[in-house]
PDB file of C-alpha atoms in Angstrom:
ATOM      1  CA  UNK A  14     -43.363 -29.417  53.768  1.00  0.00           C
ATOM      2  CA  UNK A  15     -40.647 -26.636  52.952  1.00  0.00           C
ATOM      3  CA  UNK A  16     -39.144 -23.808  50.523  1.00  0.00           C
ATOM      4  CA  UNK A  17     -36.682 -25.878  48.076  1.00  0.00           C
ATOM      5  CA  UNK A  18     -35.218 -22.431  47.333  1.00  0.00           C
ATOM      6  CA  UNK A  19     -35.952 -21.009  50.782  1.00  0.00           C
ATOM      7  CA  UNK A  20     -36.517 -23.537  53.791  1.00  0.00           C
ATOM      8  CA  UNK A  21     -39.780 -21.680  54.834  1.00  0.00           C
ATOM      9  CA  UNK A  22     -42.806 -24.186  55.775  1.00  0.00           C
ATOM     10  CA  UNK A  23     -45.163 -24.098  52.140  1.00  0.00           C
ATOM     11  CA  UNK A  24     -48.927 -24.955  52.477  1.00  0.00           C
ATOM     12  CA  UNK A  25     -50.081 -28.410  51.877  1.00  0.00           C
ATOM     13  CA  UNK A  26     -48.126 -29.557  49.242  1.00  0.00           C
ATOM     14  CA  UNK A  27     -46.454 -27.028  48.307  1.00  0.00           C
ATOM     15  CA  UNK A  28     -42.402 -27.130  47.431  1.00  0.00           C
ATOM     16  CA  UNK A  29     -42.117 -22.903  46.937  1.00  0.00           C
ATOM     17  CA  UNK A  30     -43.357 -20.415  49.901  1.00  0.00           C
ATOM     18  CA  UNK A  31     -44.997 -17.266  48.366  1.00  0.00           C
ATOM     19  CA  UNK A  32     -42.675 -15.467  48.472  1.00  0.00           C
ATOM     20  CA  UNK A  33     -40.384 -17.131  46.406  1.00  0.00           C
ATOM     21  CA  UNK A  34     -43.343 -18.292  44.090  1.00  0.00           C
ATOM     22  CA  UNK A  35     -43.288 -14.153  43.608  1.00  0.00           C
ATOM     23  CA  UNK A  36     -39.767 -13.703  42.869  1.00  0.00           C
ATOM     24  CA  UNK A  37     -40.161 -17.328  40.356  1.00  0.00           C
ATOM     25  CA  UNK A  38     -43.235 -15.148  38.231  1.00  0.00           C
ATOM     26  CA  UNK A  39     -41.282 -11.705  38.281  1.00  0.00           C
ATOM     27  CA  UNK A  40     -38.479 -13.374  36.353  1.00  0.00           C
ATOM     28  CA  UNK A  41     -40.480 -15.603  33.950  1.00  0.00           C
ATOM     29  CA  UNK A  42     -42.291 -11.923  32.346  1.00  0.00           C
ATOM     30  CA  UNK A  43     -38.941 -10.065  32.055  1.00  0.00           C
ATOM     31  CA  UNK A  44     -37.847 -11.697  29.609  1.00  0.00           C
ATOM     32  CA  UNK A  45     -34.891 -10.514  26.316  1.00  0.00           C
ATOM     33  CA  UNK A  46     -35.952  -8.187  23.793  1.00  0.00           C
ATOM     34  CA  UNK A  47     -34.745  -9.752  20.522  1.00  0.00           C
ATOM     35  CA  UNK A  48     -32.279  -6.957  18.097  1.00  0.00           C
ATOM     36  CA  UNK A  49     -33.957  -4.388  15.712  1.00  0.00           C
ATOM     37  CA  UNK A  50     -33.327  -5.716  12.395  1.00  0.00           C
ATOM     38  CA  UNK A  51     -33.074  -1.902  11.739  1.00  0.00           C
ATOM     39  CA  UNK A  52     -30.918  -1.033  14.678  1.00  0.00           C
ATOM     40  CA  UNK A  53     -27.928   1.098  13.812  1.00  0.00           C
ATOM     41  CA  UNK A  54     -24.082  -0.955  14.375  1.00  0.00           C
ATOM     42  CA  UNK A  55     -23.222   0.664  17.094  1.00  0.00           C
ATOM     43  CA  UNK A  56     -19.935  -1.379  17.183  1.00  0.00           C
ATOM     44  CA  UNK A  57     -18.442   0.740  14.731  1.00  0.00           C
ATOM     45  CA  UNK A  58     -19.899   4.169  17.010  1.00  0.00           C
ATOM     46  CA  UNK A  59     -17.570   7.463  16.576  1.00  0.00           C
ATOM     47  CA  UNK A  60     -15.024   5.037  14.361  1.00  0.00           C
ATOM     48  CA  UNK A  61     -14.700   7.560  11.685  1.00  0.00           C
ATOM     49  CA  UNK A  62     -13.147  10.191  14.028  1.00  0.00           C
ATOM     50  CA  UNK A  63     -11.158   7.975  15.177  1.00  0.00           C
ATOM     51  CA  UNK A  64      -9.554   7.365  11.372  1.00  0.00           C
ATOM     52  CA  UNK A  65      -9.057  10.029  11.076  1.00  0.00           C
ATOM     53  CA  UNK A  66      -6.947  10.232  14.005  1.00  0.00           C
ATOM     54  CA  UNK A  67      -4.937   7.364  13.921  1.00  0.00           C
ATOM     55  CA  UNK A  68      -4.544   8.498  10.483  1.00  0.00           C
ATOM     56  CA  UNK A  69      -3.645  12.170  11.209  1.00  0.00           C
ATOM     57  CA  UNK A  70      -1.271  10.668  13.815  1.00  0.00           C
ATOM     58  CA  UNK A  71       0.630   9.084  11.712  1.00  0.00           C
ATOM     59  CA  UNK A  72       1.147  11.472   9.610  1.00  0.00           C
ATOM     60  CA  UNK A  73       2.676  13.379  12.827  1.00  0.00           C
ATOM     61  CA  UNK A  74       4.079  11.592  13.556  1.00  0.00           C
ATOM     62  CA  UNK A  75       6.348  11.237  10.212  1.00  0.00           C
ATOM     63  CA  UNK A  76       6.205  14.595   9.377  1.00  0.00           C
ATOM     64  CA  UNK A  77       7.774  15.397  13.243  1.00  0.00           C
ATOM     65  CA  UNK A  78      10.985  12.765  11.547  1.00  0.00           C
ATOM     66  CA  UNK A  79      11.356  14.683   8.735  1.00  0.00           C
ATOM     67  CA  UNK A  80      11.484  17.510  10.703  1.00  0.00           C
ATOM     68  CA  UNK A  81      13.994  16.360  12.582  1.00  0.00           C
ATOM     69  CA  UNK A  82      15.949  14.669  10.167  1.00  0.00           C
ATOM     70  CA  UNK A  83      17.185  17.940   9.082  1.00  0.00           C
ATOM     71  CA  UNK A  84      13.730  18.812   6.756  1.00  0.00           C
ATOM     72  CA  UNK A  85      15.496  17.320   3.368  1.00  0.00           C
ATOM     73  CA  UNK A  86      17.679  20.246   2.972  1.00  0.00           C
ATOM     74  CA  UNK A  87      14.745  22.817   3.874  1.00  0.00           C
ATOM     75  CA  UNK A  88      14.606  26.369   4.442  1.00  0.00           C
ATOM     76  CA  UNK A  89      13.886  28.084   7.989  1.00  0.00           C
ATOM     77  CA  UNK A  90      10.867  29.408   6.854  1.00  0.00           C
ATOM     78  CA  UNK A  91       9.655  26.110   5.252  1.00  0.00           C
ATOM     79  CA  UNK A  92      10.897  24.465   8.296  1.00  0.00           C
ATOM     80  CA  UNK A  93       8.797  26.873  10.157  1.00  0.00           C
ATOM     81  CA  UNK A  94       6.148  26.957   8.913  1.00  0.00           C
ATOM     82  CA  UNK A  95       5.572  22.253   8.120  1.00  0.00           C
ATOM     83  CA  UNK A  96       5.584  23.123  12.520  1.00  0.00           C
ATOM     84  CA  UNK A  97       2.932  25.398  11.902  1.00  0.00           C
ATOM     85  CA  UNK A  98       1.596  22.633  10.194  1.00  0.00           C
ATOM     86  CA  UNK A  99       2.664  19.598  12.805  1.00  0.00           C
ATOM     87  CA  UNK A 100       1.064  21.355  15.542  1.00  0.00           C
ATOM     88  CA  UNK A 101      -1.753  21.740  14.145  1.00  0.00           C
ATOM     89  CA  UNK A 102      -2.292  17.861  12.864  1.00  0.00           C
ATOM     90  CA  UNK A 103      -0.782  17.073  16.301  1.00  0.00           C
ATOM     91  CA  UNK A 104      -4.083  18.718  17.980  1.00  0.00           C
ATOM     92  CA  UNK A 105      -6.325  17.694  15.763  1.00  0.00           C
ATOM     93  CA  UNK A 106      -5.253  13.396  16.557  1.00  0.00           C
ATOM     94  CA  UNK A 107      -5.368  14.292  20.029  1.00  0.00           C
ATOM     95  CA  UNK A 108      -9.284  15.881  19.734  1.00  0.00           C
ATOM     96  CA  UNK A 109     -10.298  13.042  17.788  1.00  0.00           C
ATOM     97  CA  UNK A 110      -8.800  10.495  19.862  1.00  0.00           C
ATOM     98  CA  UNK A 111      -9.668  12.106  22.997  1.00  0.00           C
ATOM     99  CA  UNK A 112     -13.322  12.586  21.447  1.00  0.00           C
ATOM    100  CA  UNK A 113     -13.403   7.883  20.163  1.00  0.00           C
ATOM    101  CA  UNK A 114     -12.767   7.234  23.727  1.00  0.00           C
ATOM    102  CA  UNK A 115     -14.892   9.267  25.384  1.00  0.00           C
ATOM    103  CA  UNK A 116     -17.931   7.733  23.227  1.00  0.00           C
ATOM    104  CA  UNK A 117     -16.580   4.335  24.546  1.00  0.00           C
ATOM    105  CA  UNK A 118     -16.019   5.302  27.645  1.00  0.00           C
ATOM    106  CA  UNK A 119     -19.576   7.261  28.507  1.00  0.00           C
ATOM    107  CA  UNK A 120     -21.711   4.713  26.045  1.00  0.00           C
ATOM    108  CA  UNK A 121     -25.128   3.144  27.163  1.00  0.00           C
ATOM    109  CA  UNK A 122     -24.475  -0.938  26.583  1.00  0.00           C
ATOM    110  CA  UNK A 123     -28.926  -1.251  26.037  1.00  0.00           C
ATOM    111  CA  UNK A 124     -28.412  -4.389  24.755  1.00  0.00           C
ATOM    112  CA  UNK A 125     -25.864  -3.234  21.384  1.00  0.00           C
ATOM    113  CA  UNK A 126     -22.038  -3.692  21.015  1.00  0.00           C
ATOM    114  CA  UNK A 127     -19.569  -0.727  22.369  1.00  0.00           C
ATOM    115  CA  UNK A 128     -17.389   0.624  19.717  1.00  0.00           C
ATOM    116  CA  UNK A 129     -14.075  -1.008  20.010  1.00  0.00           C
ATOM    117  CA  UNK A 130     -12.594  -0.073  17.580  1.00  0.00           C
ATOM    118  CA  UNK A 131     -13.006   2.924  17.737  1.00  0.00           C
ATOM    119  CA  UNK A 132     -11.651   2.609  21.168  1.00  0.00           C
ATOM    120  CA  UNK A 133      -8.613   0.150  19.711  1.00  0.00           C
ATOM    121  CA  UNK A 134      -7.988   3.415  17.000  1.00  0.00           C
ATOM    122  CA  UNK A 135      -8.545   6.443  19.349  1.00  0.00           C
ATOM    123  CA  UNK A 136      -6.194   4.836  22.025  1.00  0.00           C
ATOM    124  CA  UNK A 137      -3.183   4.358  18.896  1.00  0.00           C
ATOM    125  CA  UNK A 138      -3.797   7.746  17.587  1.00  0.00           C
ATOM    126  CA  UNK A 139      -3.710   9.685  20.769  1.00  0.00           C
ATOM    127  CA  UNK A 140       0.291   7.796  20.723  1.00  0.00           C
ATOM    128  CA  UNK A 141       1.156   8.127  17.671  1.00  0.00           C
ATOM    129  CA  UNK A 142       0.186  12.269  18.590  1.00  0.00           C
ATOM    130  CA  UNK A 143       2.225  11.861  21.542  1.00  0.00           C
ATOM    131  CA  UNK A 144       4.874  11.067  20.351  1.00  0.00           C
ATOM    132  CA  UNK A 145       4.579  12.866  17.779  1.00  0.00           C
ATOM    133  CA  UNK A 146       4.428  16.232  19.642  1.00  0.00           C
ATOM    134  CA  UNK A 147       7.925  14.598  21.444  1.00  0.00           C
ATOM    135  CA  UNK A 148      10.402  14.234  18.256  1.00  0.00           C
ATOM    136  CA  UNK A 149       8.879  18.131  17.383  1.00  0.00           C
ATOM    137  CA  UNK A 150       9.652  19.446  20.578  1.00  0.00           C
ATOM    138  CA  UNK A 151      13.274  18.014  20.493  1.00  0.00           C
ATOM    139  CA  UNK A 152      13.386  19.641  17.639  1.00  0.00           C
ATOM    140  CA  UNK A 153      11.834  22.675  18.842  1.00  0.00           C
ATOM    141  CA  UNK A 154      14.798  22.362  21.075  1.00  0.00           C
ATOM    142  CA  UNK A 155      17.491  21.591  20.105  1.00  0.00           C
ATOM    143  CA  UNK A 156      18.095  21.940  16.562  1.00  0.00           C
ATOM    144  CA  UNK A 157      15.707  25.028  15.198  1.00  0.00           C
ATOM    145  CA  UNK A 158      18.747  27.088  17.053  1.00  0.00           C
ATOM    146  CA  UNK A 159      20.772  25.860  15.584  1.00  0.00           C
ATOM    147  CA  UNK A 160      19.425  26.177  12.467  1.00  0.00           C
ATOM    148  CA  UNK A 161      19.523  29.827  12.819  1.00  0.00           C
TER     149      UNK A 161
END
């Protein structure tokens, strides 16, 4: 007879050769490990940083728009103070968003779920911070010299 998998000649009435039997035994011994109910939920890993990044990015976006719209009639000193706060929030938003994205990209699954919510919120936070950066730069380069 011949092996039904690879076509090699077998001993007697056997349907599998020695090589295919050995390969089948190793496949049978590898069984999926049941998930541990005490294992932490890795799909929410780094979610707090990502959420903070999104909220700060949105805040920086709003603050930069307030600055660019005239700052509600603020004086020069308060506008400079708001620019400093805006830049600090932008930097924090980019840092937290980048950490969330890095957590997703370096995550070793091992049967666990990748932290997709943190990844998405991290991207949103970085994008909002980028838009706020552009708006703030426009304010600094165009509007602020006209006020001074």
